[in-house]
Amino acid sequence: MLAPGAVLAADVIEGQRIYNQHCIGCHGPGGHSALPNAPHFSRGERLMQPDMLLLATIKAGKMTMPSFNGILRDQQILDVIAYLRTLQR
Ligand code: HEC
């Protein structure tokens, strides 16, 4: 068990696994968006924000994006965010 408040380094490999399961349908393989209105992470769109702000948005949901609160843990979402930050080409 982890000490409360322990700060873990994000796991990009785990983030990729979660992305491919929960996000790829809309945000596309490698962040090449599959929807006209979803940001292209491959172009770094919407990623010029701190992790904690992205975390809050992903938990809350936005427009057609569902809320992931209760579906993914904060650490899992932070892993996905770390993966998103590797996609820009
Ligand atoms: C049902 C489709 C759908 C799924 C599934 C989805 N998204 Fe999104 N996402 C969107 C759309 C559409 C937007 C753009 C919302 C807007 O601003 O109009 C968006 C926006 C975002 C943004 C930008 C938020 C901002 O600040 O504007 C991030 C980051 C994001 N999604 C991450 C994720 C992650 C991570 C997952 C998987 C855990 C995910 N999304 C799953 C459709 C989806």
Short mmCIF file of C-alpha atoms and ligand atoms in Angstrom, two decimals:
data_model
loop_
_atom_site.label_atom_id
_atom_site.label_comp_id
_atom_site.label_asym_id
_atom_site.label_seq_id
_atom_site.Cartn_x
_atom_site.Cartn_y
_atom_site.Cartn_z
CA MET A 1 0.00 0.00 0.00
CA LEU A 2 1.23 3.47 -0.81
CA ALA A 3 1.61 6.22 1.73
CA PRO A 4 -1.22 8.75 1.34
CA GLY A 5 -0.12 11.62 -0.82
CA ALA A 6 2.76 9.68 -2.33
CA VAL A 7 3.65 11.17 -5.69
CA LEU A 8 4.18 8.52 -8.31
CA ALA A 9 5.96 8.97 -11.59
CA ALA A 10 3.43 8.52 -14.37
CA ASP A 11 3.60 5.23 -16.27
CA VAL A 12 3.48 5.96 -20.00
CA ILE A 13 3.14 2.29 -20.99
CA GLU A 14 0.15 1.88 -18.71
CA GLY A 15 -1.17 5.19 -20.08
CA GLN A 16 -1.00 3.83 -23.62
CA ARG A 17 -2.90 0.70 -22.58
CA ILE A 18 -5.66 2.79 -20.99
CA TYR A 19 -5.76 5.16 -23.97
CA ASN A 20 -6.21 2.25 -26.37
CA GLN A 21 -9.06 0.97 -24.25
CA HIS A 22 -10.94 4.17 -23.35
CA CYS A 23 -9.89 7.07 -25.57
CA ILE A 24 -8.85 5.74 -28.97
CA GLY A 25 -12.42 5.53 -30.29
CA CYS A 26 -12.65 9.32 -30.39
CA HIS A 27 -9.08 10.58 -30.15
CA GLY A 28 -7.79 8.04 -32.66
CA PRO A 29 -4.68 5.86 -32.97
CA GLY A 30 -1.60 7.80 -31.93
CA GLY A 31 -3.70 10.89 -31.23
CA HIS A 32 -4.80 11.37 -34.84
CA SER A 33 -8.36 12.32 -33.95
CA ALA A 34 -11.16 10.10 -35.23
CA LEU A 35 -13.85 12.76 -34.69
CA PRO A 36 -14.13 16.17 -36.33
CA ASN A 37 -14.54 17.92 -32.98
CA ALA A 38 -12.01 16.00 -30.86
CA PRO A 39 -8.55 17.52 -30.42
CA HIS A 40 -5.59 15.98 -32.27
CA PHE A 41 -3.04 15.12 -29.59
CA SER A 42 -0.62 14.26 -32.39
CA ARG A 43 -0.55 18.03 -33.03
CA GLY A 44 -0.35 18.84 -29.34
CA GLU A 45 -3.84 20.35 -29.39
CA ARG A 46 -5.19 21.33 -25.93
CA LEU A 47 -2.10 19.99 -24.22
CA MET A 48 -0.64 23.41 -23.33
CA GLN A 49 -2.22 23.07 -19.88
CA PRO A 50 -0.96 21.74 -16.57
CA ASP A 51 -1.61 18.05 -15.84
CA MET A 52 -3.93 18.88 -12.96
CA LEU A 53 -6.20 20.95 -15.21
CA LEU A 54 -6.34 18.18 -17.83
CA LEU A 55 -7.06 15.69 -15.05
CA ALA A 56 -10.01 17.78 -13.85
CA THR A 57 -11.42 18.11 -17.40
CA ILE A 58 -11.11 14.37 -18.12
CA LYS A 59 -12.80 13.54 -14.82
CA ALA A 60 -15.62 15.98 -15.48
CA GLY A 61 -16.10 15.23 -19.19
CA LYS A 62 -16.52 17.94 -21.82
CA MET A 63 -19.22 18.31 -24.48
CA THR A 64 -19.56 14.84 -26.07
CA MET A 65 -16.64 13.43 -24.05
CA PRO A 66 -18.03 11.37 -21.16
CA SER A 67 -16.92 11.82 -17.56
CA PHE A 68 -14.26 9.33 -16.48
CA ASN A 69 -14.84 10.00 -12.80
CA GLY A 70 -15.35 6.61 -11.14
CA ILE A 71 -14.21 4.78 -14.29
CA LEU A 72 -10.50 5.61 -14.08
CA ARG A 73 -8.51 6.44 -10.97
CA ASP A 74 -6.61 9.76 -10.86
CA GLN A 75 -3.30 7.92 -11.22
CA GLN A 76 -4.58 6.13 -14.34
CA ILE A 77 -5.70 9.43 -15.87
CA LEU A 78 -2.30 10.95 -15.08
CA ASP A 79 -0.69 7.96 -16.82
CA VAL A 80 -2.83 8.66 -19.91
CA ILE A 81 -1.89 12.36 -19.80
CA ALA A 82 1.79 11.39 -19.73
CA TYR A 83 1.13 9.20 -22.79
CA LEU A 84 -0.72 12.06 -24.58
CA ARG A 85 2.38 14.19 -24.09
CA THR A 86 4.46 11.65 -26.03
CA LEU A 87 2.20 11.78 -29.12
CA GLN A 88 3.12 15.16 -30.54
CA ARG A 89 5.07 14.81 -33.76
C1 HEC B 1 -16.93 9.83 -26.95
C2 HEC B 1 -15.71 10.43 -27.49
C3 HEC B 1 -14.55 10.71 -26.55
C4 HEC B 1 -13.91 9.81 -25.70
C5 HEC B 1 -14.23 8.35 -25.46
C6 HEC B 1 -12.83 10.57 -25.10
N1 HEC B 1 -12.83 11.85 -25.54
FE1 HEC B 1 -11.56 13.32 -24.96
N2 HEC B 1 -12.62 14.67 -26.04
C7 HEC B 1 -13.66 14.38 -26.90
C8 HEC B 1 -14.14 15.60 -27.53
C9 HEC B 1 -15.26 15.71 -28.54
C10 HEC B 1 -13.36 16.65 -26.99
C11 HEC B 1 -13.48 18.13 -27.30
C12 HEC B 1 -14.46 18.75 -26.32
C13 HEC B 1 -14.67 20.21 -26.66
O1 HEC B 1 -13.90 21.05 -26.15
O2 HEC B 1 -15.55 20.49 -27.45
C14 HEC B 1 -12.40 16.01 -26.08
C15 HEC B 1 -11.44 16.71 -25.38
C16 HEC B 1 -10.42 16.14 -24.67
C17 HEC B 1 -9.32 16.84 -24.06
C18 HEC B 1 -9.11 18.35 -24.11
C19 HEC B 1 -9.79 18.98 -22.92
C20 HEC B 1 -9.73 20.48 -23.01
O3 HEC B 1 -9.12 21.08 -22.12
O4 HEC B 1 -10.28 21.05 -23.94
C21 HEC B 1 -8.54 15.92 -23.45
C22 HEC B 1 -7.25 16.18 -22.69
C23 HEC B 1 -9.15 14.64 -23.65
N3 HEC B 1 -10.29 14.80 -24.40
C24 HEC B 1 -8.64 13.45 -23.20
C25 HEC B 1 -9.31 12.23 -23.27
C26 HEC B 1 -8.86 11.02 -22.63
C27 HEC B 1 -7.57 10.89 -21.85
C28 HEC B 1 -9.78 10.06 -22.91
C29 HEC B 1 -9.78 8.62 -22.43
C30 HEC B 1 -9.64 8.41 -21.00
C31 HEC B 1 -10.81 10.68 -23.73
N4 HEC B 1 -10.50 11.98 -23.92
C32 HEC B 1 -11.93 10.02 -24.20
C33 HEC B 1 -14.19 13.12 -27.13
C34 HEC B 1 -13.87 11.97 -26.43
#
